[in-house]
Short mmCIF file of C-alpha atoms and ligand atoms in Angstrom, two decimals:
data_model
loop_
_atom_site.label_atom_id
_atom_site.label_comp_id
_atom_site.label_asym_id
_atom_site.label_seq_id
_atom_site.Cartn_x
_atom_site.Cartn_y
_atom_site.Cartn_z
CA MET A 1 -48.78 6.15 14.70
CA THR A 2 -47.28 6.81 11.34
CA ASP A 3 -48.11 4.62 8.39
CA THR A 4 -44.66 3.06 8.12
CA LEU A 5 -45.07 2.18 11.97
CA ALA A 6 -48.49 0.79 11.55
CA ALA A 7 -47.37 -1.26 8.57
CA SER A 8 -44.37 -2.64 10.37
CA THR A 9 -46.19 -3.81 13.26
CA ARG A 10 -48.59 -5.74 10.91
CA ILE A 11 -45.68 -7.66 9.35
CA ALA A 12 -43.53 -7.89 12.37
CA PRO A 13 -44.10 -11.65 13.03
CA GLU A 14 -43.20 -12.50 9.35
CA LEU A 15 -40.02 -10.46 9.66
CA VAL A 16 -39.10 -12.12 12.74
CA GLU A 17 -39.55 -15.41 11.29
CA LEU A 18 -37.53 -14.43 8.25
CA ARG A 19 -34.60 -13.24 10.48
CA ARG A 20 -34.51 -16.60 12.23
CA ARG A 21 -34.60 -18.38 9.07
CA LEU A 22 -31.59 -16.69 8.06
CA HIS A 23 -30.03 -16.79 11.41
CA ARG A 24 -29.98 -20.79 10.88
CA ILE A 25 -28.12 -20.75 7.65
CA PRO A 26 -25.37 -18.35 8.17
CA GLU A 27 -22.85 -17.93 5.23
CA LEU A 28 -19.33 -16.16 4.52
CA GLY A 29 -18.03 -13.60 2.39
CA LEU A 30 -18.93 -12.75 -1.20
CA HIS A 31 -20.95 -15.88 -2.19
CA LEU A 32 -24.09 -16.48 -0.04
CA PRO A 33 -26.18 -18.59 -2.41
CA ASP A 34 -28.54 -19.80 0.23
CA THR A 35 -29.06 -16.29 1.70
CA GLN A 36 -29.48 -15.00 -1.70
CA ALA A 37 -32.06 -17.48 -2.46
CA VAL A 38 -34.12 -16.58 0.75
CA VAL A 39 -34.03 -12.77 0.03
CA LEU A 40 -35.25 -13.65 -3.52
CA GLU A 41 -38.17 -15.60 -2.36
CA ALA A 42 -38.88 -12.89 0.24
CA LEU A 43 -39.06 -10.19 -2.63
CA SER A 44 -41.02 -12.36 -5.04
CA GLY A 45 -44.33 -11.01 -3.87
CA ILE A 46 -43.29 -7.50 -4.49
CA ASP A 47 -43.34 -5.49 -7.81
CA VAL A 48 -39.61 -4.63 -7.94
CA GLU A 49 -36.98 -4.91 -10.70
CA VAL A 50 -34.58 -7.58 -9.22
CA SER A 51 -30.85 -8.15 -10.49
CA THR A 52 -28.31 -10.30 -9.00
CA GLY A 53 -24.64 -9.70 -8.94
CA GLU A 54 -22.00 -11.24 -11.29
CA SER A 55 -18.87 -11.34 -9.38
CA LEU A 56 -20.73 -11.87 -5.87
CA SER A 57 -24.18 -13.07 -4.75
CA SER A 58 -25.68 -9.58 -4.18
CA VAL A 59 -29.17 -8.75 -4.80
CA VAL A 60 -30.32 -5.30 -6.12
CA ALA A 61 -33.88 -4.46 -6.26
CA VAL A 62 -35.60 -1.34 -7.59
CA LEU A 63 -39.10 -0.18 -6.23
CA ARG A 64 -40.76 2.43 -8.12
CA GLY A 65 -43.05 4.81 -6.47
CA ARG A 66 -46.44 5.80 -7.84
CA ALA A 67 -46.77 9.40 -6.47
CA PRO A 68 -46.54 11.98 -9.47
CA VAL A 69 -43.33 13.70 -9.88
CA ALA A 70 -42.97 17.14 -11.73
CA GLY A 71 -39.22 16.97 -12.51
CA GLU A 72 -36.37 14.28 -12.14
CA ARG A 73 -37.40 11.21 -10.17
CA PRO A 74 -35.51 11.08 -6.80
CA VAL A 75 -33.40 7.99 -6.01
CA VAL A 76 -32.90 6.85 -2.50
CA LEU A 77 -30.62 3.77 -1.51
CA LEU A 78 -31.22 1.55 1.28
CA ARG A 79 -28.69 -1.08 2.28
CA GLY A 80 -28.68 -4.35 4.19
CA ASP A 81 -25.52 -6.51 4.46
CA MET A 82 -26.12 -10.28 4.44
CA ASP A 83 -22.98 -12.06 5.64
CA ALA A 84 -21.92 -13.94 8.62
CA LEU A 85 -18.78 -14.76 10.52
CA PRO A 86 -16.51 -17.73 11.25
CA VAL A 87 -17.65 -18.25 14.72
CA THR A 88 -19.37 -21.24 16.39
CA GLU A 89 -22.42 -19.96 17.95
CA GLU A 90 -22.98 -20.50 21.83
CA VAL A 91 -26.37 -18.79 22.07
CA ASP A 92 -28.98 -20.87 23.58
CA VAL A 93 -31.89 -20.34 21.11
CA ASP A 94 -34.21 -22.68 19.12
CA TYR A 95 -33.04 -20.97 15.83
CA VAL A 96 -29.46 -21.35 16.75
CA SER A 97 -27.06 -21.69 13.65
CA GLN A 98 -27.17 -24.94 11.93
CA ARG A 99 -23.73 -24.64 10.57
CA PRO A 100 -20.86 -25.24 13.10
CA GLY A 101 -18.11 -22.84 12.70
CA LEU A 102 -20.50 -20.18 11.18
CA MET A 103 -22.59 -17.63 12.90
CA HIS A 104 -24.68 -14.34 12.12
CA ALA A 105 -22.53 -13.01 15.08
CA CYS A 106 -22.81 -9.29 13.90
CA GLY A 107 -26.54 -9.35 13.35
CA HIS A 108 -26.75 -8.92 9.58
CA ASP A 109 -29.49 -11.40 9.59
CA LEU A 110 -31.58 -8.79 11.30
CA HIS A 111 -30.29 -6.24 8.56
CA VAL A 112 -31.56 -8.36 5.83
CA ALA A 113 -35.02 -9.04 7.44
CA GLY A 114 -35.18 -5.18 8.35
CA LEU A 115 -34.60 -4.34 4.47
CA VAL A 116 -37.02 -6.92 3.39
CA GLY A 117 -39.44 -5.26 5.71
CA ALA A 118 -38.70 -1.77 4.21
CA ALA A 119 -39.49 -3.18 0.66
CA ARG A 120 -42.86 -4.56 1.99
CA ILE A 121 -43.77 -1.22 3.68
CA LEU A 122 -42.67 0.82 0.57
CA ASP A 123 -44.72 -1.62 -1.55
CA GLU A 124 -47.81 -0.98 0.59
CA LEU A 125 -47.16 2.78 0.44
CA ARG A 126 -46.38 3.03 -2.98
CA ASP A 127 -48.89 5.75 -3.79
CA GLU A 128 -47.02 8.07 -1.45
CA LEU A 129 -43.58 7.18 -2.68
CA VAL A 130 -42.13 10.04 -4.99
CA GLY A 131 -39.45 8.62 -7.10
CA ASP A 132 -37.43 5.25 -6.86
CA VAL A 133 -35.88 3.15 -3.90
CA VAL A 134 -32.60 1.01 -4.52
CA LEU A 135 -32.67 -1.87 -2.23
CA MET A 136 -28.96 -3.00 -1.68
CA PHE A 137 -28.58 -6.51 -0.28
CA GLN A 138 -24.63 -6.78 0.03
CA PRO A 139 -22.51 -9.78 0.69
CA GLY A 140 -19.06 -9.81 2.27
CA GLU A 141 -19.18 -6.76 4.71
CA GLU A 142 -16.94 -8.72 7.12
CA GLY A 143 -14.47 -9.08 4.23
CA PRO A 144 -13.29 -8.96 1.42
CA GLY A 145 -15.80 -6.09 0.75
CA GLY A 146 -19.10 -6.42 -1.11
CA ALA A 147 -19.96 -2.64 -1.58
CA GLU A 148 -17.13 -1.88 -3.99
CA PRO A 149 -17.83 -4.69 -6.48
CA MET A 150 -21.58 -3.80 -6.33
CA ILE A 151 -20.88 -0.20 -7.34
CA ALA A 152 -18.47 -1.40 -10.06
CA GLU A 153 -21.46 -3.49 -11.39
CA GLY A 154 -23.84 -0.46 -11.59
CA LEU A 155 -25.52 -0.26 -8.03
CA LEU A 156 -25.75 3.59 -8.05
CA GLU A 157 -27.43 3.73 -11.37
CA ALA A 158 -29.57 0.82 -10.90
CA ALA A 159 -32.81 2.88 -11.05
CA GLY A 160 -31.81 4.57 -14.14
CA ARG A 161 -30.67 7.85 -12.62
CA ARG A 162 -27.85 8.01 -9.96
CA VAL A 163 -28.77 7.49 -6.20
CA ASP A 164 -29.24 10.87 -4.43
CA ALA A 165 -28.97 9.66 -0.85
CA ALA A 166 -28.32 6.46 1.03
CA TYR A 167 -29.02 4.92 4.41
CA ALA A 168 -28.06 1.85 6.20
CA VAL A 169 -28.60 0.74 9.87
CA HIS A 170 -26.37 -1.64 12.19
CA VAL A 171 -27.70 -3.70 15.17
CA TYR A 172 -25.66 -4.10 18.23
CA ALA A 173 -25.72 -6.67 20.86
CA ALA A 174 -24.28 -4.41 23.67
CA ASP A 175 -23.59 -0.78 24.35
CA HIS A 176 -27.15 0.46 24.98
CA PRO A 177 -30.62 -0.66 26.16
CA CYS A 178 -32.56 -2.44 23.51
CA GLY A 179 -34.27 -0.11 21.16
CA VAL A 180 -31.95 2.80 21.51
CA TRP A 181 -30.80 4.30 18.36
CA PHE A 182 -27.51 5.88 18.26
CA GLY A 183 -25.04 7.70 15.89
CA ARG A 184 -22.89 10.83 15.15
CA PRO A 185 -22.55 13.22 12.40
CA GLY A 186 -19.16 13.41 10.40
CA THR A 187 -16.74 10.70 10.94
CA LEU A 188 -18.50 7.59 12.24
CA MET A 189 -15.85 4.99 11.70
CA ALA A 190 -11.97 4.50 10.93
CA ALA A 191 -10.23 3.60 7.78
CA ALA A 192 -8.46 0.32 8.35
CA ASP A 193 -5.20 -0.23 6.22
CA GLU A 194 -2.30 -2.86 6.48
CA VAL A 195 1.32 -1.80 6.26
CA HIS A 196 3.94 -4.38 5.25
CA VAL A 197 7.53 -3.26 5.34
CA VAL A 198 10.48 -5.51 4.08
CA VAL A 199 13.91 -4.39 5.22
CA ARG A 200 16.40 -5.66 2.88
CA GLY A 201 20.12 -5.94 4.05
CA SER A 202 22.65 -8.51 3.52
CA GLY A 203 23.24 -11.19 6.09
CA GLY A 204 26.34 -12.84 7.53
CA HIS A 205 28.13 -13.99 10.71
CA GLY A 206 26.84 -12.50 14.00
CA ALA A 207 30.31 -12.04 14.98
CA ALA A 208 31.34 -9.58 12.21
CA PRO A 209 28.43 -7.29 11.60
CA GLU A 210 30.55 -4.96 9.90
CA ARG A 211 30.85 -7.11 7.01
CA THR A 212 26.98 -7.43 6.77
CA LYS A 213 24.11 -4.94 6.55
CA ASP A 214 21.97 -6.03 9.41
CA PRO A 215 18.16 -5.52 8.78
CA VAL A 216 17.30 -6.21 12.38
CA PRO A 217 18.14 -2.87 14.18
CA VAL A 218 16.98 -1.18 11.25
CA ALA A 219 13.50 -2.82 11.61
CA CYS A 220 13.34 -1.83 15.26
CA GLU A 221 14.47 1.67 14.58
CA ILE A 222 11.50 1.75 12.05
CA VAL A 223 9.00 0.56 14.57
CA LEU A 224 10.05 3.24 17.14
CA ALA A 225 10.43 6.06 14.41
CA TYR A 226 6.66 5.09 13.53
CA GLN A 227 5.40 6.09 16.88
CA THR A 228 7.36 9.28 16.99
CA ALA A 229 6.04 10.15 13.59
CA VAL A 230 2.38 9.48 14.74
CA THR A 231 2.79 11.82 17.84
CA ARG A 232 4.84 14.42 16.07
CA GLN A 233 3.41 14.80 12.42
CA PHE A 234 -0.36 14.35 13.27
CA SER A 235 -2.89 16.41 15.19
CA VAL A 236 -4.21 14.72 18.38
CA TRP A 237 -7.63 15.99 17.20
CA ASP A 238 -7.73 13.93 14.18
CA PRO A 239 -6.10 10.61 15.68
CA VAL A 240 -3.79 8.01 13.84
CA VAL A 241 -3.26 4.56 15.34
CA LEU A 242 -0.28 2.64 13.91
CA THR A 243 0.23 -0.53 15.77
CA VAL A 244 2.96 -2.84 14.81
CA GLY A 245 1.64 -6.29 15.66
CA LYS A 246 4.49 -8.22 13.88
CA VAL A 247 8.10 -8.17 13.49
CA ALA A 248 9.86 -11.11 12.13
CA ALA A 249 13.65 -11.84 11.12
CA GLY A 250 16.31 -14.29 11.28
CA THR A 251 16.77 -17.93 12.43
CA LYS A 252 19.44 -18.13 14.99
CA ASP A 253 21.32 -15.89 17.59
CA ASN A 254 24.47 -15.79 15.70
CA ILE A 255 23.24 -15.49 12.09
CA ILE A 256 22.44 -11.85 10.52
CA PRO A 257 19.56 -12.43 8.18
CA ASP A 258 19.23 -10.76 4.82
CA VAL A 259 15.66 -9.29 5.60
CA ALA A 260 13.40 -8.24 8.30
CA HIS A 261 9.53 -7.86 8.14
CA VAL A 262 7.52 -5.22 9.88
CA GLU A 263 3.63 -5.47 9.84
CA ALA A 264 1.13 -2.95 11.29
CA THR A 265 -2.40 -1.93 11.21
CA LEU A 266 -3.21 1.71 10.30
CA ARG A 267 -6.37 3.45 11.54
CA THR A 268 -7.23 6.95 10.44
CA PHE A 269 -10.25 9.05 10.88
CA SER A 270 -10.23 11.32 8.10
CA LYS A 271 -9.43 11.08 4.26
CA GLU A 272 -6.57 13.87 4.73
CA HIS A 273 -4.78 11.97 7.45
CA ARG A 274 -5.30 8.66 5.76
CA ALA A 275 -3.49 10.01 2.64
CA LYS A 276 -0.77 11.66 4.68
CA ALA A 277 -0.29 8.57 6.97
CA HIS A 278 0.47 6.53 3.75
CA GLU A 279 3.17 9.03 2.81
CA VAL A 280 4.71 9.04 6.12
CA VAL A 281 4.91 5.22 6.77
CA ALA A 282 6.57 4.97 3.49
CA GLN A 283 9.00 8.03 4.06
CA VAL A 284 10.10 6.92 7.56
CA ALA A 285 10.87 3.32 6.75
CA ASP A 286 12.73 4.51 3.56
CA HIS A 287 14.71 7.00 5.23
CA VAL A 288 15.58 4.99 8.30
CA ALA A 289 16.83 2.15 6.10
CA GLN A 290 18.80 4.75 3.92
CA ALA A 291 20.38 6.05 6.89
CA HIS A 292 22.14 2.69 7.45
CA GLY A 293 22.78 1.84 3.88
CA LEU A 294 19.86 -0.59 3.52
CA THR A 295 16.53 -0.39 1.63
CA ALA A 296 12.88 -0.64 2.79
CA GLU A 297 10.09 -1.57 0.64
CA VAL A 298 6.71 -0.60 1.91
CA THR A 299 3.25 -2.08 0.68
CA ILE A 300 -0.07 -0.68 2.00
CA SER A 301 -3.17 -2.94 1.40
CA ARG A 302 -5.98 -0.52 1.44
CA GLY A 303 -9.01 -1.63 3.57
CA TYR A 304 -12.26 0.12 4.07
CA PRO A 305 -12.29 3.94 3.82
CA VAL A 306 -13.38 6.23 6.73
CA THR A 307 -17.34 6.13 7.17
CA VAL A 308 -18.49 9.49 7.22
CA ASN A 309 -22.11 10.56 7.70
CA ASP A 310 -23.10 13.83 5.80
CA VAL A 311 -23.98 16.42 8.44
CA ASP A 312 -27.35 17.23 6.91
CA GLU A 313 -28.32 13.66 6.10
CA PHE A 314 -27.43 12.71 9.70
CA ALA A 315 -29.71 15.39 10.97
CA PHE A 316 -32.47 14.42 8.69
CA ALA A 317 -32.07 10.51 9.70
CA ARG A 318 -31.86 11.44 13.39
CA GLY A 319 -34.99 13.35 12.98
CA VAL A 320 -36.84 10.53 11.34
CA VAL A 321 -36.00 8.24 14.21
CA THR A 322 -37.00 10.60 16.91
CA ASP A 323 -40.20 11.31 15.21
CA LEU A 324 -40.90 7.68 14.95
CA PHE A 325 -39.69 6.46 18.36
CA GLY A 326 -39.33 9.51 20.61
CA SER A 327 -36.20 11.37 21.84
CA GLN A 328 -35.92 8.89 24.82
CA ARG A 329 -34.85 6.24 22.20
CA TRP A 330 -31.96 8.25 20.77
CA ALA A 331 -28.44 8.51 22.08
CA ASP A 332 -25.60 10.80 20.78
CA MET A 333 -22.28 9.14 20.05
CA VAL A 334 -19.47 11.25 21.47
CA ASN A 335 -16.63 9.54 19.55
CA PRO A 336 -16.22 7.53 16.41
CA GLU A 337 -15.47 3.82 16.66
CA ALA A 338 -12.00 2.51 15.33
CA GLY A 339 -13.77 -0.38 13.50
CA SER A 340 -14.45 -0.09 9.80
CA GLU A 341 -17.34 -0.56 7.52
CA ASP A 342 -17.57 -0.89 3.72
CA MET A 343 -20.80 1.06 3.59
CA SER A 344 -18.04 3.78 3.33
CA PHE A 345 -17.63 3.13 -0.27
CA VAL A 346 -21.23 4.22 -0.80
CA LEU A 347 -20.99 7.15 1.51
CA ASP A 348 -17.94 8.25 -0.38
CA GLU A 349 -20.01 8.54 -3.58
CA VAL A 350 -23.48 9.77 -2.34
CA PRO A 351 -24.38 11.71 0.77
CA GLY A 352 -26.18 9.59 3.27
CA CYS A 353 -26.14 8.33 6.89
CA TYR A 354 -25.44 5.18 8.74
CA LEU A 355 -27.20 4.70 12.17
CA ASN A 356 -27.02 2.05 14.98
CA ILE A 357 -29.68 0.60 17.09
CA SER A 358 -29.12 -1.65 20.03
CA ALA A 359 -30.82 -5.04 20.02
CA CYS A 360 -29.18 -5.97 23.46
CA VAL A 361 -31.04 -8.79 25.13
CA HIS A 362 -29.57 -8.05 28.58
CA ALA A 363 -31.23 -5.66 31.10
CA ASP A 364 -27.76 -4.35 31.64
CA PRO A 365 -26.05 -3.55 28.40
CA ALA A 366 -22.61 -3.24 30.24
CA VAL A 367 -22.51 -6.98 30.90
CA ALA A 368 -23.74 -8.27 27.36
CA ASP A 369 -21.49 -10.12 25.04
CA ASP A 370 -20.52 -7.69 21.98
CA ASN A 371 -20.87 -8.23 18.27
CA HIS A 372 -18.57 -10.84 16.79
CA SER A 373 -18.63 -12.90 20.22
CA ALA A 374 -19.99 -16.57 19.98
CA ARG A 375 -22.26 -15.32 22.76
CA ALA A 376 -23.73 -12.24 20.96
CA ALA A 377 -27.28 -12.38 21.25
CA PHE A 378 -29.76 -9.99 19.15
CA ASP A 379 -33.32 -9.18 20.20
CA ASP A 380 -35.27 -9.34 16.87
CA SER A 381 -38.03 -7.34 18.25
CA VAL A 382 -36.10 -4.45 16.66
CA VAL A 383 -36.22 -5.66 13.16
CA PRO A 384 -39.82 -4.15 12.47
CA ASP A 385 -38.37 -0.79 13.87
CA VAL A 386 -35.39 -0.98 11.45
CA ALA A 387 -37.81 -1.69 8.52
CA ALA A 388 -40.07 1.24 9.59
CA ALA A 389 -37.26 3.56 10.05
CA LEU A 390 -35.77 2.77 6.65
CA ALA A 391 -38.95 2.99 4.84
CA GLU A 392 -39.68 6.36 6.31
CA MET A 393 -36.28 7.68 5.53
CA ALA A 394 -36.91 6.66 1.83
CA LEU A 395 -40.41 8.26 1.81
CA ARG A 396 -39.53 11.49 3.36
CA ARG A 397 -36.19 12.13 1.70
CA SER A 398 -37.57 11.47 -1.73
CA ARG A 399 -40.41 14.09 -1.14
CA GLN A 400 -37.82 16.48 0.08
CA LEU A 401 -35.67 15.74 -3.05
CA ALA A 402 -38.76 16.37 -5.32
CA GLY A 403 -39.07 19.67 -3.64
CA ARG A 404 -42.34 19.03 -1.92
ZN1 ZN B 1 -21.54 -6.00 11.19
#
C-alpha cells in the first residue's frame, strides 16, 4: 500500500464525518459562511498559510513541502468546490440536509472533505513533498462562478510562484459502479453561453403589414437560419449545439409588435468553434434582419469555457489512479459531456486534469438518480480515495517538476 493510501485509510472515519457535517448545512452561490467556517476549522490543526476571499467566501491554503529542492519550488494546485443546489433533499439518510430547499445534490460536500483529506495526508508526508501545494476551496461552481474571481484575487500566485499544474475530482451519483474512476484527455466538457437576440421593427395593424416592419417572421427565419448555420458552417466532428428555447413577441393576433425576442443556449466543445459560433450567431441574425429592412441586436452572455484536460497531465493523473486503485477501477470516457464546469478557467491558465469518480450507492448505476436530482445519493466511502489520489498527484507531479 502506498503511503498516501495508508494515511487516507487512517483518517477515513473523520473525513466521512466531515462530509456528513457539511451535507447537513448546504449553502448556495458565492457566499458560504458556514461551509467556510467548517473548512477553516478542519484546516486549523495543519501548518498551512490560509487566506480567504474578498469578493467571495473562498479559502486558499498553501502547504509547503520540506523535501529539499535544488531549483525553483514546484507548485501544484488541488481544487474542491464547496457549493450546493436549490433542491429539497429526498434522500433518506440521518445526515440529510437541515435546510429545506437546499441540498448538496452535486456531491461538492465530498469534494471539500476529499480536499481537506489531501491536506492532512500531505501534512503527514511533508518531508517527501518537493515544493508547495495550493489548496483551492471554491464557492459558486453551480453559478455564478467562483474560479474566475479567485484567479483575479491571486489564486495562481498564492504560493509566491505561479502554479505549474492543477487537478480536481468530481463525484457522480450514477453512470458507473461505486469507486470507478473515469475521464478523457482533451475536451471533457462544453462551453455554455446564452444568446439573446432582439429583432427590432415597427409595429402596426395586422391587416396592413405593408405599413409595418414585422419582427415576427424575421425572428422565425433567424431560428431556422441558426439550425442551417450549425449544420453548414461547422464540422460534425467538433459539434455545436444551438437550441432556441424561447421566442417571444406580441400581445394579440391582429397587432404587429415592434420587437421580437429569441433566446438560445449555445454549447461548443473547442475554443475555435466557440469563437466562430459567436460570430456566426451575430452575423446570421443581423443579415436576416437586414434582408427584410429590420435590425437585430445580439447579446451573448459568456458562461464557462470549454473544460480541457491537458493530454500529458491526463496520462499522468490516470496513471496515479490506476497505480493506487488498479486498472479494474478505471473507465475511459468515449465522449465529452455537454455540461460545463468553471475549473475550466483554471485549466485555461495552467495545464492540468479533471477526473471523475463514481460514488453511486446502487448496485445498478443505470437506475440510480443522477447528480442534481433531489434523490441523488453519494457513497462517502470514496472520500478517502479522492483524498489519497489528490495527495498522490501533488507528491508525484512536484517530484517530476523538480526533475527527480
Ligand atoms: Zn458539481
